[in-house]
mmCIF file of C-alpha atoms and ligand atoms in Angstrom:
data_model
loop_
_atom_site.group_PDB
_atom_site.id
_atom_site.type_symbol
_atom_site.label_atom_id
_atom_site.label_comp_id
_atom_site.label_asym_id
_atom_site.label_seq_id
_atom_site.Cartn_x
_atom_site.Cartn_y
_atom_site.Cartn_z
ATOM 1 C CA UNK A 18 221.641 216.846 141.821
ATOM 2 C CA UNK A 19 224.416 214.687 141.893
ATOM 3 C CA UNK A 20 225.879 213.445 138.488
ATOM 4 C CA UNK A 21 228.602 210.367 138.571
ATOM 5 C CA UNK A 22 227.944 206.985 140.160
ATOM 6 C CA UNK A 23 230.405 208.247 142.958
ATOM 7 C CA UNK A 24 228.290 211.298 144.073
ATOM 8 C CA UNK A 25 224.996 209.064 143.504
ATOM 9 C CA UNK A 26 226.779 206.802 146.037
ATOM 10 C CA UNK A 27 227.528 209.357 148.311
ATOM 11 C CA UNK A 28 224.282 210.740 148.377
ATOM 12 C CA UNK A 29 222.526 207.492 149.029
ATOM 13 C CA UNK A 30 224.703 207.140 151.819
ATOM 14 C CA UNK A 31 224.187 210.543 153.184
ATOM 15 C CA UNK A 32 220.277 210.009 152.969
ATOM 16 C CA UNK A 33 221.257 206.838 155.185
ATOM 17 C CA UNK A 34 220.162 204.394 152.820
ATOM 18 C CA UNK A 35 221.461 201.004 153.150
ATOM 19 C CA UNK A 36 223.796 199.598 150.421
ATOM 20 C CA UNK A 37 223.074 196.073 149.238
ATOM 21 C CA UNK A 38 225.187 193.619 147.103
ATOM 22 C CA UNK A 39 224.425 193.969 144.071
ATOM 23 C CA UNK A 40 224.123 197.652 144.453
ATOM 24 C CA UNK A 41 227.106 200.100 142.425
ATOM 25 C CA UNK A 42 229.691 200.758 145.074
ATOM 26 C CA UNK A 43 233.259 202.476 144.788
ATOM 27 C CA UNK A 44 236.042 199.779 144.400
ATOM 28 C CA UNK A 45 237.759 201.450 148.035
ATOM 29 C CA UNK A 46 234.273 201.054 149.778
ATOM 30 C CA UNK A 47 234.193 197.553 148.825
ATOM 31 C CA UNK A 48 237.821 197.006 149.551
ATOM 32 C CA UNK A 49 237.698 198.671 152.986
ATOM 33 C CA UNK A 50 234.705 196.285 153.979
ATOM 34 C CA UNK A 51 235.895 193.187 152.952
ATOM 35 C CA UNK A 52 239.495 194.361 155.093
ATOM 36 C CA UNK A 53 237.289 195.413 158.245
ATOM 37 C CA UNK A 54 234.870 192.493 158.139
ATOM 38 C CA UNK A 55 237.628 190.014 157.375
ATOM 39 C CA UNK A 56 239.548 191.114 160.389
ATOM 40 C CA UNK A 57 237.239 191.182 162.619
ATOM 41 C CA UNK A 58 235.812 187.637 161.388
ATOM 42 C CA UNK A 59 239.447 186.385 161.823
ATOM 43 C CA UNK A 60 239.575 188.261 165.312
ATOM 44 C CA UNK A 61 236.357 185.993 166.282
ATOM 45 C CA UNK A 62 237.713 182.731 165.276
ATOM 46 C CA UNK A 63 241.298 183.558 166.973
ATOM 47 C CA UNK A 64 239.351 184.951 170.061
ATOM 48 C CA UNK A 65 237.719 181.577 170.705
ATOM 49 C CA UNK A 66 241.522 180.191 171.529
ATOM 50 C CA UNK A 67 242.506 182.346 174.695
ATOM 51 C CA UNK A 68 239.203 181.335 176.313
ATOM 52 C CA UNK A 69 239.180 178.089 174.717
ATOM 53 C CA UNK A 70 241.930 177.390 177.044
ATOM 54 C CA UNK A 71 239.770 177.511 180.393
ATOM 55 C CA UNK A 72 236.914 175.544 179.249
ATOM 56 C CA UNK A 73 238.391 172.270 180.869
ATOM 57 C CA UNK A 74 239.168 173.990 183.618
ATOM 58 C CA UNK A 75 236.180 176.448 184.817
ATOM 59 C CA UNK A 76 235.470 176.285 187.967
ATOM 60 C CA UNK A 77 231.939 175.143 188.405
ATOM 61 C CA UNK A 78 229.671 173.230 185.889
ATOM 62 C CA UNK A 79 227.790 176.598 185.791
ATOM 63 C CA UNK A 80 230.532 178.544 184.621
ATOM 64 C CA UNK A 81 231.573 175.894 182.360
ATOM 65 C CA UNK A 82 228.340 175.942 180.378
ATOM 66 C CA UNK A 83 228.214 179.601 180.234
ATOM 67 C CA UNK A 84 231.937 179.956 178.747
ATOM 68 C CA UNK A 85 231.209 176.882 176.120
ATOM 69 C CA UNK A 86 227.827 178.744 174.823
ATOM 70 C CA UNK A 87 230.183 182.197 174.905
ATOM 71 C CA UNK A 88 232.957 180.446 172.692
ATOM 72 C CA UNK A 89 230.659 178.650 170.485
ATOM 73 C CA UNK A 90 229.316 182.069 169.854
ATOM 74 C CA UNK A 91 232.264 183.533 168.565
ATOM 75 C CA UNK A 92 232.721 180.975 166.015
ATOM 76 C CA UNK A 93 229.347 181.675 164.766
ATOM 77 C CA UNK A 94 229.858 185.116 164.441
ATOM 78 C CA UNK A 95 233.034 184.538 162.796
ATOM 79 C CA UNK A 96 231.241 182.286 160.352
ATOM 80 C CA UNK A 97 228.466 185.099 159.633
ATOM 81 C CA UNK A 98 231.048 187.751 159.001
ATOM 82 C CA UNK A 99 232.869 185.752 156.731
ATOM 83 C CA UNK A 100 229.318 185.114 155.006
ATOM 84 C CA UNK A 101 229.063 189.058 155.000
ATOM 85 C CA UNK A 102 232.505 189.389 153.206
ATOM 86 C CA UNK A 103 231.456 186.918 150.805
ATOM 87 C CA UNK A 104 228.540 189.143 149.891
ATOM 88 C CA UNK A 105 231.147 191.656 148.737
ATOM 89 C CA UNK A 106 232.904 189.071 146.197
ATOM 90 C CA UNK A 107 235.503 187.537 148.489
ATOM 91 C CA UNK A 108 236.562 183.988 148.606
ATOM 92 C CA UNK A 109 236.591 182.464 151.814
ATOM 93 C CA UNK A 110 239.416 180.381 150.856
ATOM 94 C CA UNK A 111 241.457 183.115 149.738
ATOM 95 C CA UNK A 112 240.150 185.003 153.711
ATOM 96 C CA UNK A 113 241.311 181.866 155.711
ATOM 97 C CA UNK A 114 244.458 181.695 153.666
ATOM 98 C CA UNK A 115 245.721 185.061 154.643
ATOM 99 C CA UNK A 116 244.767 184.670 158.282
ATOM 100 C CA UNK A 117 246.961 181.373 158.268
ATOM 101 C CA UNK A 118 249.609 182.745 156.242
ATOM 102 C CA UNK A 119 250.287 185.581 158.784
ATOM 103 C CA UNK A 120 249.209 188.103 155.784
ATOM 104 C CA UNK A 121 245.783 189.323 157.184
ATOM 105 C CA UNK A 122 245.354 191.130 160.308
ATOM 106 C CA UNK A 123 243.199 190.120 163.842
ATOM 107 C CA UNK A 124 242.645 192.030 167.052
ATOM 108 C CA UNK A 125 245.760 192.678 168.664
ATOM 109 C CA UNK A 126 244.075 191.492 171.998
ATOM 110 C CA UNK A 127 243.634 188.046 171.359
ATOM 111 C CA UNK A 128 247.628 187.904 171.327
ATOM 112 C CA UNK A 129 247.719 187.728 175.302
ATOM 113 C CA UNK A 130 247.791 185.121 177.417
ATOM 114 C CA UNK A 131 244.755 183.664 179.720
ATOM 115 C CA UNK A 132 247.129 182.967 182.972
ATOM 116 C CA UNK A 133 244.136 182.494 185.612
ATOM 117 C CA UNK A 134 240.597 182.102 185.750
ATOM 118 C CA UNK A 135 239.826 185.497 186.373
ATOM 119 C CA UNK A 136 241.445 186.262 182.852
ATOM 120 C CA UNK A 137 238.045 185.013 181.733
ATOM 121 C CA UNK A 138 236.227 187.495 183.613
ATOM 122 C CA UNK A 139 238.412 190.220 182.646
ATOM 123 C CA UNK A 140 237.758 189.240 178.886
ATOM 124 C CA UNK A 141 233.974 189.124 179.660
ATOM 125 C CA UNK A 142 234.162 192.485 181.259
ATOM 126 C CA UNK A 143 236.726 194.227 179.361
ATOM 127 C CA UNK A 144 237.234 192.508 176.000
ATOM 128 C CA UNK A 145 233.473 192.193 175.083
ATOM 129 C CA UNK A 146 232.824 195.376 176.929
ATOM 130 C CA UNK A 147 235.100 197.359 173.993
ATOM 131 C CA UNK A 148 233.734 194.908 171.575
ATOM 132 C CA UNK A 149 230.447 196.358 171.919
ATOM 133 C CA UNK A 150 231.355 199.778 172.323
ATOM 134 C CA UNK A 151 233.069 199.890 168.634
ATOM 135 C CA UNK A 152 230.191 197.335 167.605
ATOM 136 C CA UNK A 153 226.799 198.991 168.263
ATOM 137 C CA UNK A 154 227.324 201.821 166.214
ATOM 138 C CA UNK A 155 228.290 199.366 163.280
ATOM 139 C CA UNK A 156 224.512 197.942 163.769
ATOM 140 C CA UNK A 157 223.935 200.898 161.698
ATOM 141 C CA UNK A 158 226.871 200.555 159.165
ATOM 142 C CA UNK A 159 225.913 201.497 155.524
ATOM 143 C CA UNK A 160 226.541 198.306 154.409
ATOM 144 C CA UNK A 161 222.964 195.964 155.190
ATOM 145 C CA UNK A 162 224.672 192.784 155.254
ATOM 146 C CA UNK A 163 227.150 194.162 157.902
ATOM 147 C CA UNK A 164 224.792 195.706 159.444
ATOM 148 C CA UNK A 165 222.448 193.432 159.807
ATOM 149 C CA UNK A 166 225.116 190.464 161.094
ATOM 150 C CA UNK A 167 225.900 192.907 163.815
ATOM 151 C CA UNK A 168 222.292 193.316 165.498
ATOM 152 C CA UNK A 169 222.858 189.782 166.446
ATOM 153 C CA UNK A 170 226.351 189.814 167.372
ATOM 154 C CA UNK A 171 225.739 192.587 169.730
ATOM 155 C CA UNK A 172 223.193 191.021 171.515
ATOM 156 C CA UNK A 173 225.126 187.995 172.048
ATOM 157 C CA UNK A 174 228.177 190.037 173.058
ATOM 158 C CA UNK A 175 225.886 191.925 175.622
ATOM 159 C CA UNK A 176 225.442 188.243 177.043
ATOM 160 C CA UNK A 177 229.221 187.709 177.012
ATOM 161 C CA UNK A 178 229.744 191.064 178.777
ATOM 162 C CA UNK A 179 227.790 190.157 181.576
ATOM 163 C CA UNK A 180 228.963 186.518 181.825
ATOM 164 C CA UNK A 181 232.413 188.034 182.323
ATOM 165 C CA UNK A 182 231.723 190.848 184.918
ATOM 166 C CA UNK A 183 229.836 188.408 187.288
ATOM 167 C CA UNK A 184 232.886 186.554 187.325
ATOM 168 C CA UNK A 185 234.740 189.561 188.559
ATOM 169 C CA UNK A 186 232.063 190.321 190.899
ATOM 170 C CA UNK A 187 232.112 186.497 192.710
ATOM 171 C CA UNK A 188 236.072 187.037 192.784
ATOM 172 C CA UNK A 189 236.374 190.476 194.161
ATOM 173 C CA UNK A 190 233.636 189.426 196.995
ATOM 174 C CA UNK A 191 235.826 186.457 197.865
ATOM 175 C CA UNK A 192 238.884 185.368 199.151
ATOM 176 C CA UNK A 193 241.723 187.617 199.878
ATOM 177 C CA UNK A 194 243.426 185.404 196.948
ATOM 178 C CA UNK A 195 240.699 185.812 194.722
ATOM 179 C CA UNK A 196 240.719 189.737 194.802
ATOM 180 C CA UNK A 197 244.309 189.540 194.180
ATOM 181 C CA UNK A 198 243.490 187.430 191.312
ATOM 182 C CA UNK A 199 241.122 189.633 189.640
ATOM 183 C CA UNK A 200 243.207 192.715 190.455
ATOM 184 C CA UNK A 201 245.915 190.959 188.519
ATOM 185 C CA UNK A 202 243.811 190.063 185.706
ATOM 186 C CA UNK A 203 242.583 193.499 185.630
ATOM 187 C CA UNK A 204 246.337 195.298 185.601
ATOM 188 C CA UNK A 205 247.143 193.141 182.397
ATOM 189 C CA UNK A 206 244.012 193.492 180.198
ATOM 190 C CA UNK A 207 243.430 197.016 181.018
ATOM 191 C CA UNK A 208 245.775 198.722 178.549
ATOM 192 C CA UNK A 209 245.240 195.706 175.782
ATOM 193 C CA UNK A 210 241.749 196.167 175.861
ATOM 194 C CA UNK A 211 242.108 200.241 174.838
ATOM 195 C CA UNK A 212 244.456 199.231 172.319
ATOM 196 C CA UNK A 213 241.297 197.516 170.780
ATOM 197 C CA UNK A 214 240.053 200.794 169.496
ATOM 198 C CA UNK A 215 242.784 201.387 167.079
ATOM 199 C CA UNK A 216 245.707 204.035 166.704
ATOM 200 C CA UNK A 217 244.795 207.669 167.801
ATOM 201 C CA UNK A 218 242.691 209.516 165.409
ATOM 202 C CA UNK A 219 245.689 211.390 164.307
ATOM 203 C CA UNK A 220 247.315 208.167 163.251
ATOM 204 C CA UNK A 221 243.683 206.311 162.231
ATOM 205 C CA UNK A 222 244.637 205.859 157.805
ATOM 206 C CA UNK A 223 241.017 204.722 157.727
ATOM 207 C CA UNK A 224 238.791 206.609 159.820
ATOM 208 C CA UNK A 225 238.463 209.611 157.879
ATOM 209 C CA UNK A 226 236.919 207.954 154.494
ATOM 210 C CA UNK A 227 235.407 205.331 156.503
ATOM 211 C CA UNK A 228 233.306 207.870 158.377
ATOM 212 C CA UNK A 229 232.429 209.819 155.287
ATOM 213 C CA UNK A 230 231.116 206.300 154.087
ATOM 214 C CA UNK A 231 229.221 205.923 157.297
ATOM 215 C CA UNK A 232 230.871 202.417 158.040
ATOM 216 C CA UNK A 233 232.350 203.946 161.114
ATOM 217 C CA UNK A 234 230.081 206.464 163.086
ATOM 218 C CA UNK A 235 232.705 207.443 165.588
ATOM 219 C CA UNK A 236 236.270 207.787 165.692
ATOM 220 C CA UNK A 237 238.858 205.228 167.305
ATOM 221 C CA UNK A 238 239.235 207.955 170.209
ATOM 222 C CA UNK A 239 235.674 208.664 170.620
ATOM 223 C CA UNK A 240 234.973 205.138 171.276
ATOM 224 C CA UNK A 241 237.931 204.544 173.532
ATOM 225 C CA UNK A 242 237.065 207.545 175.802
ATOM 226 C CA UNK A 243 233.741 206.282 175.973
ATOM 227 C CA UNK A 244 235.072 202.718 176.973
ATOM 228 C CA UNK A 245 236.980 204.476 179.827
ATOM 229 C CA UNK A 246 233.869 206.714 181.125
ATOM 230 C CA UNK A 247 231.788 203.558 181.167
ATOM 231 C CA UNK A 248 234.040 200.834 182.834
ATOM 232 C CA UNK A 249 235.805 203.139 185.255
ATOM 233 C CA UNK A 250 232.869 203.176 187.373
ATOM 234 C CA UNK A 251 232.700 199.439 186.978
ATOM 235 C CA UNK A 252 235.967 198.599 188.448
ATOM 236 C CA UNK A 253 235.197 201.077 191.198
ATOM 237 C CA UNK A 254 232.240 199.158 192.164
ATOM 238 C CA UNK A 255 234.231 195.951 192.201
ATOM 239 C CA UNK A 256 236.409 197.434 194.483
ATOM 240 C CA UNK A 257 239.329 197.208 191.991
ATOM 241 C CA UNK A 258 242.243 199.996 190.617
ATOM 242 C CA UNK A 259 242.725 200.798 187.117
ATOM 243 C CA UNK A 260 246.347 200.485 186.697
ATOM 244 C CA UNK A 261 246.887 204.168 185.728
ATOM 245 C CA UNK A 262 248.407 206.837 187.758
ATOM 246 C CA UNK A 263 247.036 209.291 185.692
ATOM 247 C CA UNK A 264 243.338 208.259 185.639
ATOM 248 C CA UNK A 265 241.315 211.593 187.024
ATOM 249 C CA UNK A 266 237.736 212.395 186.461
ATOM 250 C CA UNK A 267 237.656 215.885 184.949
ATOM 251 C CA UNK A 268 234.435 217.466 186.288
ATOM 252 C CA UNK A 269 234.629 220.576 183.817
ATOM 253 C CA UNK A 270 234.102 218.019 180.555
ATOM 254 C CA UNK A 271 232.238 215.148 182.671
ATOM 255 C CA UNK A 272 234.752 212.754 181.341
ATOM 256 C CA UNK A 273 238.053 210.587 182.449
ATOM 257 C CA UNK A 274 241.414 211.873 181.443
ATOM 258 C CA UNK A 275 243.812 208.506 181.281
ATOM 259 C CA UNK A 276 247.512 208.202 180.943
ATOM 260 C CA UNK A 277 249.244 207.713 177.886
ATOM 261 C CA UNK A 278 248.930 204.461 175.657
ATOM 262 C CA UNK A 279 252.089 202.451 175.166
ATOM 263 C CA UNK A 280 251.624 202.673 170.666
ATOM 264 C CA UNK A 281 254.888 201.023 170.668
ATOM 265 C CA UNK A 282 253.601 197.665 172.374
ATOM 266 C CA UNK A 283 250.662 198.040 170.062
ATOM 267 C CA UNK A 284 252.759 198.168 167.261
ATOM 268 C CA UNK A 285 255.141 194.941 168.483
ATOM 269 C CA UNK A 286 251.964 192.959 168.671
ATOM 270 C CA UNK A 287 250.429 194.041 165.057
ATOM 271 C CA UNK A 288 253.549 193.202 163.442
ATOM 272 C CA UNK A 289 253.218 189.667 165.045
ATOM 273 C CA UNK A 290 255.884 190.150 168.058
ATOM 274 C CA UNK A 291 253.203 190.161 170.816
ATOM 275 C CA UNK A 292 253.423 187.624 173.795
ATOM 276 C CA UNK A 293 250.961 184.872 171.682
ATOM 277 C CA UNK A 294 250.689 185.790 168.000
ATOM 278 C CA UNK A 295 252.919 182.713 167.477
ATOM 279 C CA UNK A 296 250.954 180.224 169.332
ATOM 280 C CA UNK A 297 247.809 181.358 167.999
ATOM 281 C CA UNK A 298 248.484 181.270 164.200
ATOM 282 C CA UNK A 299 249.943 177.617 165.394
ATOM 283 C CA UNK A 300 246.603 176.810 166.854
ATOM 284 C CA UNK A 301 244.678 177.874 163.849
ATOM 285 C CA UNK A 302 247.134 176.119 161.216
ATOM 286 C CA UNK A 303 246.673 173.030 163.196
ATOM 287 C CA UNK A 304 243.004 173.320 163.418
ATOM 288 C CA UNK A 305 242.829 173.699 159.890
ATOM 289 C CA UNK A 306 245.261 170.488 158.644
ATOM 290 C CA UNK A 307 243.476 168.269 161.484
ATOM 291 C CA UNK A 308 240.550 169.194 159.664
ATOM 292 C CA UNK A 309 241.385 168.452 156.142
ATOM 293 C CA UNK A 310 239.528 165.033 156.425
ATOM 294 C CA UNK A 311 236.160 166.615 157.412
ATOM 295 C CA UNK A 312 236.737 169.145 154.420
ATOM 296 C CA UNK A 313 237.110 165.810 151.841
ATOM 297 C CA UNK A 314 234.360 164.010 153.439
ATOM 298 C CA UNK A 315 231.938 166.978 153.112
ATOM 299 C CA UNK A 316 233.154 167.505 149.299
ATOM 300 C CA UNK A 317 232.596 163.798 148.524
ATOM 301 C CA UNK A 318 229.450 163.723 150.078
ATOM 302 C CA UNK A 319 228.439 166.607 147.982
ATOM 303 C CA UNK A 320 229.904 165.038 144.899
ATOM 304 C CA UNK A 321 228.230 161.537 145.609
ATOM 305 C CA UNK A 322 224.657 163.683 146.478
ATOM 306 C CA UNK A 323 224.884 165.421 143.011
ATOM 307 C CA UNK A 324 226.146 162.053 140.984
ATOM 308 C CA UNK A 325 222.813 160.493 142.687
ATOM 309 C CA UNK A 326 220.599 163.824 141.534
ATOM 310 C CA UNK A 327 221.788 163.664 138.231
ATOM 311 C CA UNK A 328 221.097 159.936 137.174
HETATM 312 N N1 LIG B 1263 244.478 195.243 166.447
HETATM 313 O O1 LIG B 1263 242.979 203.155 160.207
HETATM 314 P P1 LIG B 1263 242.650 202.237 161.607
HETATM 315 C C1 LIG B 1263 236.023 190.465 168.956
HETATM 316 C C2 LIG B 1263 244.809 197.926 162.124
HETATM 317 S S1 LIG B 1263 236.101 192.234 168.942
HETATM 318 C C3 LIG B 1263 244.892 195.002 165.089
HETATM 319 O O2 LIG B 1263 242.047 202.968 162.767
HETATM 320 P P2 LIG B 1263 239.944 200.978 161.103
HETATM 321 C C4 LIG B 1263 234.843 189.809 170.026
HETATM 322 C C5 LIG B 1263 243.631 198.340 161.164
HETATM 323 O O3 LIG B 1263 242.817 197.032 160.820
HETATM 324 C C6 LIG B 1263 237.857 192.798 168.022
HETATM 325 N N2 LIG B 1263 244.589 195.981 164.197
HETATM 326 O O4 LIG B 1263 241.843 200.981 160.813
HETATM 327 C C7 LIG B 1263 235.357 188.838 170.894
HETATM 328 C C8 LIG B 1263 244.512 198.998 160.108
HETATM 329 O O5 LIG B 1263 245.078 197.835 159.077
HETATM 330 P P3 LIG B 1263 245.012 197.905 157.650
HETATM 331 C C9 LIG B 1263 237.652 192.490 166.689
HETATM 332 C C10 LIG B 1263 243.970 196.833 164.538
HETATM 333 O O6 LIG B 1263 239.710 199.940 160.054
HETATM 334 C C11 LIG B 1263 235.621 189.267 172.116
HETATM 335 C C12 LIG B 1263 245.379 199.690 161.011
HETATM 336 O O7 LIG B 1263 245.612 199.373 161.874
HETATM 337 N N3 LIG B 1263 236.241 193.882 166.463
HETATM 338 O O8 LIG B 1263 236.340 190.077 168.291
HETATM 339 C C13 LIG B 1263 243.870 197.553 165.521
HETATM 340 O O9 LIG B 1263 239.422 202.328 160.297
HETATM 341 C C14 LIG B 1263 235.846 188.590 173.171
HETATM 342 C C15 LIG B 1263 245.029 201.198 160.979
HETATM 343 O O10 LIG B 1263 243.612 201.542 162.074
HETATM 344 C C16 LIG B 1263 236.490 194.418 165.367
HETATM 345 O O11 LIG B 1263 237.213 194.015 164.477
HETATM 346 C C17 LIG B 1263 243.675 196.330 166.484
HETATM 347 N N4 LIG B 1263 243.021 196.521 167.637
HETATM 348 O O12 LIG B 1263 239.645 200.991 162.332
HETATM 349 C C18 LIG B 1263 235.621 187.622 170.403
HETATM 350 C C19 LIG B 1263 235.776 195.577 164.970
HETATM 351 N N5 LIG B 1263 243.173 198.423 165.508
HETATM 352 O O13 LIG B 1263 244.156 197.091 157.261
HETATM 353 C C20 LIG B 1263 236.232 186.579 171.257
HETATM 354 C C21 LIG B 1263 235.177 196.261 163.416
HETATM 355 C C22 LIG B 1263 243.527 199.103 164.287
HETATM 356 O O14 LIG B 1263 245.492 199.192 157.128
HETATM 357 C C23 LIG B 1263 236.392 187.191 172.628
HETATM 358 N N6 LIG B 1263 236.487 196.700 163.268
HETATM 359 N N7 LIG B 1263 244.175 197.743 163.409
HETATM 360 O O15 LIG B 1263 246.305 196.688 157.598
HETATM 361 C C24 LIG B 1263 236.523 198.116 163.142
HETATM 362 O O16 LIG B 1263 235.988 198.693 164.072
HETATM 363 C C25 LIG B 1263 237.747 198.957 162.662
HETATM 364 O O17 LIG B 1263 238.355 197.904 161.833
HETATM 365 C C26 LIG B 1263 238.769 199.383 163.771
HETATM 366 C C27 LIG B 1263 240.157 199.962 163.345
HETATM 367 C C28 LIG B 1263 238.298 200.451 164.862
HETATM 368 C C29 LIG B 1263 239.299 198.013 164.789
#
C-alpha cells in the first residue's frame, strides 16, 4: 500500500481518479498544468488573430457567419482555459501579463500569416484537425477541470474542422485559380501543422512525466503520426498534393512515412522570430490598452454596487 503523499497521489492517478482543485497534488504537477493550460489559453486568444484578419473579407454571408462564430468560440475556449488555470492558484492577471511581455509561450502555428481566403480553409482543416487530435485525449486528463473544459472545446473544434474542410472542398472543386489557391495554402500550412504537436519524443522535455501523471495520454510523435495518417487521405480526396516528396504509405506498418521536419524553423518561431510573432504580440498589447477603459468601468461599477449593498 502507498505510504507518502506522492505515492498516494500517483496511486489515485493510476486508478484513473480525477484530481480536483482542493486535492493534494505535487508542486510539479501543479506547475506543469499551469504551464500547459495557460499556454493553451494564450494559443486560443492569439489564434483568433490570423482568422480575425479575414472576417471582413469572407466571400459570402454564410461564410462570414461561420467564421465569426468560430473566432468567438476561440475567445470562449481561452476564457475557460484561463479559469481552469485559476483553479490551480494561478492569477489571470499574471498569466496575461506574461503573454503581453513575451515571456509566455503560445502555439507556434499562430505566427504564420493568412495570405488568402484559402488559408481560412487550411487552418480549419489542418490546424483544428491537429488541435482535435491532440485535445481529444486531454478530455481524459487526470486533472478534472481541464478534462471537463476539453469536452466542450473538442465538440466546437470538430465544427471548426468541418468548416475548414468544406472551404477547401469548395475551392478544390472550383476554378483553376481557386484550386491553385487551395494548393498554395496546403503548401504553406502543412509543415507548421506538423510542428504543432511539439518536439520529437526524444527532444520533448515534459512528455515522460506528463504521461506518468496522465496529463498527456499519447506522446507528441504518436499524435503527429495519427494526424498524418488521418489527413493524407483527406488531401487525396481534395485532389491536392501534400508538400512532402518523402511521404509514402508503408504497407507493413499501415502508417504513412513522412519527411524530416525542419526543427530549426520551429525553434526560430519559439524564440519569437517567426513570420508574425511581433505583429501578434503587438495586436494583443493594443487590444489590452484599448480595453483599459472597459476594465476601469467594470471595476467602478462593481465598487458602486458593493457600496450600495453595504449602505
Ligand atoms: N508551439 O516537452 P514538450 C488551438 C513547447 S490548438 C509553441 O513536448 P509539452 C486551437 C512546450 O510548451 C494549439 N511551443 O512540452 C485553435 C515546452 O515549452 P516550456 C494549442 C511549443 O507541454 C485552432 C517545450 O516546447 N494547443 O489553440 C510547441 O509536454 C485554430 C517542450 O515541449 C495546446 O496548447 C508548439 N507547437 O507538450 C485556435 C494543447 N510544442 O513550457 C485557433 C495543449 C511544444 O518548457 C485557431 N498542450 N512547445 O517552455 C499540449 O498538449 C502540450 O503542451 C504540447 C507540448 C503537446 C503542445
